[in-house]
PDB file of C-alpha atoms in Angstrom:
ATOM      1  CA  MET N   1      -5.801  17.186   8.891  1.00  0.00           C
ATOM      2  CA  SER N   2      -8.276  15.808   6.801  1.00  0.00           C
ATOM      3  CA  THR N   3      -7.496  13.728   3.586  1.00  0.00           C
ATOM      4  CA  SER N   4      -9.531  12.085   0.914  1.00  0.00           C
ATOM      5  CA  SER N   5      -9.042   9.778  -1.637  1.00  0.00           C
ATOM      6  CA  SER N   6     -10.316  10.054  -5.383  1.00  0.00           C
ATOM      7  CA  ARG N   7     -10.622   7.324  -8.205  1.00  0.00           C
ATOM      8  CA  HIS N   8      -7.931   7.853 -10.777  1.00  0.00           C
ATOM      9  CA  SER N   9     -10.114   9.088 -13.810  1.00  0.00           C
ATOM     10  CA  SER N  10     -11.445  12.188 -15.641  1.00  0.00           C
ATOM     11  CA  ILE N  11     -14.871  11.949 -14.080  1.00  0.00           C
ATOM     12  CA  PRO N  12     -15.499  13.624 -10.494  1.00  0.00           C
ATOM     13  CA  SER N  13     -15.854  11.449  -7.885  1.00  0.00           C
ATOM     14  CA  SER N  14     -17.034  11.472  -4.124  1.00  0.00           C
ATOM     15  CA  PRO N  15     -14.356  11.456  -1.672  1.00  0.00           C
ATOM     16  CA  VAL N  16     -13.798   8.172   0.433  1.00  0.00           C
ATOM     17  CA  SER N  17     -13.750   8.892   4.348  1.00  0.00           C
ATOM     18  CA  SER N  18     -10.626   8.737   5.880  1.00  0.00           C
ATOM     19  CA  GLY N  19     -11.107   7.398   9.585  1.00  0.00           C
ATOM     20  CA  TYR N  20      -7.563   6.495  10.638  1.00  0.00           C
ATOM     21  CA  SER N  21      -5.661   6.153  13.775  1.00  0.00           C
ATOM     22  CA  THR N  22      -1.869   6.684  14.284  1.00  0.00           C
ATOM     23  CA  PRO N  23      -0.441   5.458  17.562  1.00  0.00           C
ATOM     24  CA  THR N  24       2.883   6.990  16.490  1.00  0.00           C
ATOM     25  CA  SER N  25       3.900   9.479  13.965  1.00  0.00           C
ATOM     26  CA  SER N  26       4.736   6.937  11.138  1.00  0.00           C
ATOM     27  CA  SER N  27       2.679   3.692  12.050  1.00  0.00           C
ATOM     28  CA  TYR N  28      -0.717   2.562  11.605  1.00  0.00           C
ATOM     29  CA  SER N  29      -2.902   0.295  14.104  1.00  0.00           C
ATOM     30  CA  SER N  30      -5.445  -2.281  12.872  1.00  0.00           C
ATOM     31  CA  HIS N  31      -8.240  -4.295  14.812  1.00  0.00           C
ATOM     32  CA  SER N  32      -7.422  -7.157  12.281  1.00  0.00           C
ATOM     33  CA  SER N  33      -4.603  -9.553  13.548  1.00  0.00           C
ATOM     34  CA  ASN N  34      -3.800 -11.011   9.921  1.00  0.00           C
ATOM     35  CA  SER N  35      -4.297  -7.887   8.028  1.00  0.00           C
ATOM     36  CA  TYR N  36      -1.228  -5.785   6.590  1.00  0.00           C
ATOM     37  CA  SER N  37      -1.083  -2.178   6.952  1.00  0.00           C
ATOM     38  CA  THR N  38       0.535   0.294   4.914  1.00  0.00           C
ATOM     39  CA  ASN N  39       1.660   3.922   4.652  1.00  0.00           C
ATOM     40  CA  THR N  40       3.400   5.927   2.130  1.00  0.00           C
ATOM     41  CA  ARG N  41       5.693   8.741   2.469  1.00  0.00           C
ATOM     42  CA  HIS N  42       8.631  10.590   0.537  1.00  0.00           C
ATOM     43  CA  VAL N  43      12.205  10.106   1.540  1.00  0.00           C
ATOM     44  CA  ASN N  44      15.413  11.319   0.027  1.00  0.00           C
ATOM     45  CA  SER N  45      16.168   8.498  -2.424  1.00  0.00           C
ATOM     46  CA  ASN N  46      19.297  10.419  -4.129  1.00  0.00           C
ATOM     47  CA  SER N  47      21.844  11.425  -1.618  1.00  0.00           C
ATOM     48  CA  ASN N  48      24.064  13.165  -4.271  1.00  0.00           C
ATOM     49  CA  ASN N  49      21.683  15.205  -5.771  1.00  0.00           C
ATOM     50  CA  SER N  50      21.974  14.168  -9.228  1.00  0.00           C
ATOM     51  CA  SER N  51      18.785  13.568 -11.395  1.00  0.00           C
ATOM     52  CA  ASN N  52      17.888  10.136 -12.853  1.00  0.00           C
ATOM     53  CA  GLY N  53      15.105  11.324 -14.390  1.00  0.00           C
ATOM     54  CA  HIS N  54      12.414   9.911 -11.633  1.00  0.00           C
ATOM     55  CA  GLY N  55      11.321  10.839  -8.491  1.00  0.00           C
ATOM     56  CA  HIS N  56      10.473  14.275  -7.197  1.00  0.00           C
ATOM     57  CA  SER N  57      12.449  17.296  -6.415  1.00  0.00           C
ATOM     58  CA  ASN N  58      12.217  19.235  -3.329  1.00  0.00           C
ATOM     59  CA  GLY N  59      13.386  22.523  -4.925  1.00  0.00           C
ATOM     60  CA  HIS N  60      16.625  22.192  -3.814  1.00  0.00           C
ATOM     61  CA  GLY N  61      17.921  19.636  -6.243  1.00  0.00           C
ATOM     62  CA  ALA N  62      17.580  16.554  -4.225  1.00  0.00           C
ATOM     63  CA  GLN N  63      15.166  13.586  -5.622  1.00  0.00           C
ATOM     64  CA  TYR N  64      12.620  12.081  -3.780  1.00  0.00           C
ATOM     65  CA  SER N  65      10.710   8.983  -4.550  1.00  0.00           C
ATOM     66  CA  PRO N  66       7.616   7.822  -2.573  1.00  0.00           C
ATOM     67  CA  ILE N  67       8.217   4.924  -0.125  1.00  0.00           C
ATOM     68  CA  LEU N  68       5.622   2.479   0.771  1.00  0.00           C
ATOM     69  CA  VAL N  69       5.920   1.266   3.986  1.00  0.00           C
ATOM     70  CA  LEU N  70       4.623  -2.361   4.849  1.00  0.00           C
ATOM     71  CA  GLU N  71       3.802  -2.491   8.618  1.00  0.00           C
ATOM     72  CA  PRO N  72       2.767  -5.994  10.475  1.00  0.00           C
ATOM     73  CA  VAL N  73      -0.297  -5.703  12.183  1.00  0.00           C
ATOM     74  CA  ASN N  74       0.625  -8.897  14.411  1.00  0.00           C
ATOM     75  CA  ASN N  75       4.335  -9.103  14.064  1.00  0.00           C
ATOM     76  CA  THR N  76       4.030 -11.723  11.423  1.00  0.00           C
ATOM     77  CA  PHE N  77       6.906  -9.842   9.294  1.00  0.00           C
ATOM     78  CA  MET N  78       9.401  -7.307   9.635  1.00  0.00           C
ATOM     79  CA  LEU N  79       8.623  -4.036   8.604  1.00  0.00           C
ATOM     80  CA  LYS N  80       9.363  -3.218   4.798  1.00  0.00           C
ATOM     81  CA  SER N  81       9.867  -0.141   3.150  1.00  0.00           C
ATOM     82  CA  LEU N  82       9.449  -0.068  -0.781  1.00  0.00           C
ATOM     83  CA  GLU N  83      10.746   2.594  -3.016  1.00  0.00           C
ATOM     84  CA  LEU N  84       7.987   3.317  -5.590  1.00  0.00           C
ATOM     85  CA  PRO N  85      10.217   4.726  -8.636  1.00  0.00           C
ATOM     86  CA  ASP N  86       7.768   6.670 -11.275  1.00  0.00           C
ATOM     87  CA  GLN N  87       5.823   4.347 -13.384  1.00  0.00           C
ATOM     88  CA  THR N  88       6.986   1.408 -11.532  1.00  0.00           C
ATOM     89  CA  LYS N  89       4.174  -0.918 -10.180  1.00  0.00           C
ATOM     90  CA  VAL N  90       4.889  -3.083  -6.872  1.00  0.00           C
ATOM     91  CA  LYS N  91       2.591  -6.199  -6.877  1.00  0.00           C
ATOM     92  CA  ILE N  92       1.261  -7.206  -3.066  1.00  0.00           C
ATOM     93  CA  GLY N  93       0.563 -10.708  -2.813  1.00  0.00           C
ATOM     94  CA  ARG N  94       1.088 -14.098  -1.253  1.00  0.00           C
ATOM     95  CA  GLN N  95       4.145 -16.534  -1.680  1.00  0.00           C
ATOM     96  CA  THR N  96       3.294 -19.205  -4.369  1.00  0.00           C
ATOM     97  CA  GLY N  97       7.129 -20.334  -5.224  1.00  0.00           C
ATOM     98  CA  VAL N  98      10.764 -19.103  -5.263  1.00  0.00           C
ATOM     99  CA  ALA N  99       9.935 -16.314  -7.663  1.00  0.00           C
ATOM    100  CA  THR N 100       7.617 -14.508  -4.954  1.00  0.00           C
ATOM    101  CA  ALA N 101       9.600 -15.543  -1.959  1.00  0.00           C
ATOM    102  CA  PRO N 102       9.024 -12.963   1.023  1.00  0.00           C
ATOM    103  CA  ASN N 103      12.112 -10.595   1.475  1.00  0.00           C
ATOM    104  CA  PRO N 104      12.625  -7.054   2.486  1.00  0.00           C
ATOM    105  CA  THR N 105      12.316  -5.633  -0.863  1.00  0.00           C
ATOM    106  CA  ASN N 106       9.106  -7.044  -2.250  1.00  0.00           C
ATOM    107  CA  GLY N 107       5.432  -6.958  -1.634  1.00  0.00           C
ATOM    108  CA  TYR N 108       5.171 -10.708  -1.256  1.00  0.00           C
ATOM    109  CA  PHE N 109       4.018 -12.430   2.073  1.00  0.00           C
ATOM    110  CA  ASP N 110       3.626 -16.030   3.527  1.00  0.00           C
ATOM    111  CA  SER N 111       0.035 -15.095   4.118  1.00  0.00           C
ATOM    112  CA  ARG N 112      -3.201 -16.866   4.220  1.00  0.00           C
ATOM    113  CA  VAL N 113      -5.328 -13.662   3.910  1.00  0.00           C
ATOM    114  CA  LEU N 114      -3.478 -12.339   0.655  1.00  0.00           C
ATOM    115  CA  SER N 115      -4.357 -13.749  -2.741  1.00  0.00           C
ATOM    116  CA  ARG N 116      -1.522 -14.718  -5.032  1.00  0.00           C
ATOM    117  CA  ILE N 117      -1.774 -11.418  -6.934  1.00  0.00           C
ATOM    118  CA  HIS N 118      -3.809  -9.299  -4.279  1.00  0.00           C
ATOM    119  CA  ALA N 119      -2.986  -5.602  -5.300  1.00  0.00           C
ATOM    120  CA  GLU N 120      -0.682  -2.995  -6.931  1.00  0.00           C
ATOM    121  CA  VAL N 121       0.729   0.317  -5.955  1.00  0.00           C
ATOM    122  CA  TRP N 122       2.813   2.521  -8.176  1.00  0.00           C
ATOM    123  CA  SER N 123       3.627   6.305  -8.710  1.00  0.00           C
ATOM    124  CA  GLU N 124       3.071   8.647 -11.294  1.00  0.00           C
ATOM    125  CA  GLY N 125       4.663  11.961 -11.102  1.00  0.00           C
ATOM    126  CA  ASN N 126       4.015  13.068  -7.373  1.00  0.00           C
ATOM    127  CA  LYS N 127       0.980  11.080  -6.862  1.00  0.00           C
ATOM    128  CA  VAL N 128       0.540   7.301  -5.635  1.00  0.00           C
ATOM    129  CA  TYR N 129      -1.791   4.872  -6.851  1.00  0.00           C
ATOM    130  CA  LEU N 130      -3.756   1.789  -5.389  1.00  0.00           C
ATOM    131  CA  ARG N 131      -5.781  -1.175  -7.304  1.00  0.00           C
ATOM    132  CA  ASP N 132      -7.039  -4.449  -5.874  1.00  0.00           C
ATOM    133  CA  LEU N 133      -6.395  -6.827  -8.569  1.00  0.00           C
ATOM    134  CA  LYS N 134      -9.646  -9.423  -7.801  1.00  0.00           C
ATOM    135  CA  SER N 135      -8.273 -10.334  -4.493  1.00  0.00           C
ATOM    136  CA  SER N 136     -10.535 -12.804  -2.100  1.00  0.00           C
ATOM    137  CA  ASN N 137     -10.170 -10.866   0.970  1.00  0.00           C
ATOM    138  CA  GLY N 138     -10.061  -7.502   0.037  1.00  0.00           C
ATOM    139  CA  THR N 139      -7.845  -4.071  -0.055  1.00  0.00           C
ATOM    140  CA  PHE N 140      -9.223  -1.773   2.273  1.00  0.00           C
ATOM    141  CA  LEU N 141      -8.483   2.213   2.227  1.00  0.00           C
ATOM    142  CA  ASN N 142      -9.314   4.023   5.341  1.00  0.00           C
ATOM    143  CA  GLY N 143     -11.419   1.288   6.397  1.00  0.00           C
ATOM    144  CA  ARG N 144     -13.609   1.029   3.181  1.00  0.00           C
ATOM    145  CA  ARG N 145     -13.109  -2.109   0.926  1.00  0.00           C
ATOM    146  CA  LEU N 146     -12.473  -0.855  -2.675  1.00  0.00           C
ATOM    147  CA  CYS N 147     -14.233  -3.524  -4.480  1.00  0.00           C
ATOM    148  CA  PRO N 148     -16.489  -6.848  -4.256  1.00  0.00           C
ATOM    149  CA  GLU N 149     -14.725 -10.148  -3.771  1.00  0.00           C
ATOM    150  CA  ASN N 150     -12.871 -11.212  -6.837  1.00  0.00           C
ATOM    151  CA  THR N 151     -13.590  -7.887  -8.794  1.00  0.00           C
ATOM    152  CA  GLU N 152     -10.922  -5.566  -9.965  1.00  0.00           C
ATOM    153  CA  SER N 153     -11.163  -2.213  -8.388  1.00  0.00           C
ATOM    154  CA  GLU N 154     -10.947   1.048  -9.850  1.00  0.00           C
ATOM    155  CA  VAL N 155      -7.499   3.154  -9.348  1.00  0.00           C
ATOM    156  CA  PHE N 156      -7.661   5.113  -6.082  1.00  0.00           C
ATOM    157  CA  GLU N 157      -5.097   7.798  -5.410  1.00  0.00           C
ATOM    158  CA  LEU N 158      -3.471   7.355  -2.168  1.00  0.00           C
ATOM    159  CA  ASN N 159      -2.713  10.251   0.079  1.00  0.00           C
ATOM    160  CA  GLN N 160      -0.032  10.776   2.652  1.00  0.00           C
ATOM    161  CA  ASN N 161      -1.097   9.326   5.981  1.00  0.00           C
ATOM    162  CA  ASP N 162      -3.918   6.958   4.358  1.00  0.00           C
ATOM    163  CA  ASN N 163      -4.499   3.697   5.976  1.00  0.00           C
ATOM    164  CA  VAL N 164      -4.526   0.741   3.631  1.00  0.00           C
ATOM    165  CA  GLU N 165      -5.203  -2.788   4.707  1.00  0.00           C
ATOM    166  CA  PHE N 166      -4.866  -5.889   2.582  1.00  0.00           C
ATOM    167  CA  GLY N 167      -6.972  -8.971   3.620  1.00  0.00           C
ATOM    168  CA  ILE N 168      -9.243  -9.579   6.559  1.00  0.00           C
ATOM    169  CA  ASP N 169      -8.784 -11.883   9.715  1.00  0.00           C
ATOM    170  CA  ILE N 170      -9.231 -15.289   8.539  1.00  0.00           C
ATOM    171  CA  THR N 171      -9.893 -17.989  11.703  1.00  0.00           C
ATOM    172  CA  ASP N 172     -10.354 -21.948  11.500  1.00  0.00           C
ATOM    173  CA  GLU N 173     -12.827 -24.096  13.072  1.00  0.00           C
ATOM    174  CA  ASN N 174     -10.974 -23.468  16.632  1.00  0.00           C
ATOM    175  CA  GLY N 175     -10.798 -19.694  16.391  1.00  0.00           C
ATOM    176  CA  VAL N 176      -7.142 -19.589  15.220  1.00  0.00           C
TER     177      VAL N 176
END
């Protein structure tokens, strides 16, 4: 199945190619050992079927919210699954102190490839969006960088099974 991404605007835009690989049904691979890969999917976020005004209905009363799945490329952190309640932006970035300490419920990491505030992901209605926030090492959607270094990107709509990578490989003078 072919997917494409579009910029979030009223102006028609050209599609972004979607060359991605899926070694398993819900994970992605990357050739960059220090980058972070993501996947979005919908899961049942309300087991009692009551509506809280957020999320999306499956037609049977159950509410669903998109889930941002953050997968390590090189086992540098545990898999994270972050719910994206409607209109709530999740920041992706590097730990800079106690408030941004990495934990299973946030998008912060102890990583030299991420900027302090690298990118943001959010949902609106039944769509999920991504924006690079002037990162140094880039945000990539299906292998294509969203914007030049230190420039805020336009907003891109994510489709299920899109491959998003935050940052690129950084090596020191010893190749490590």
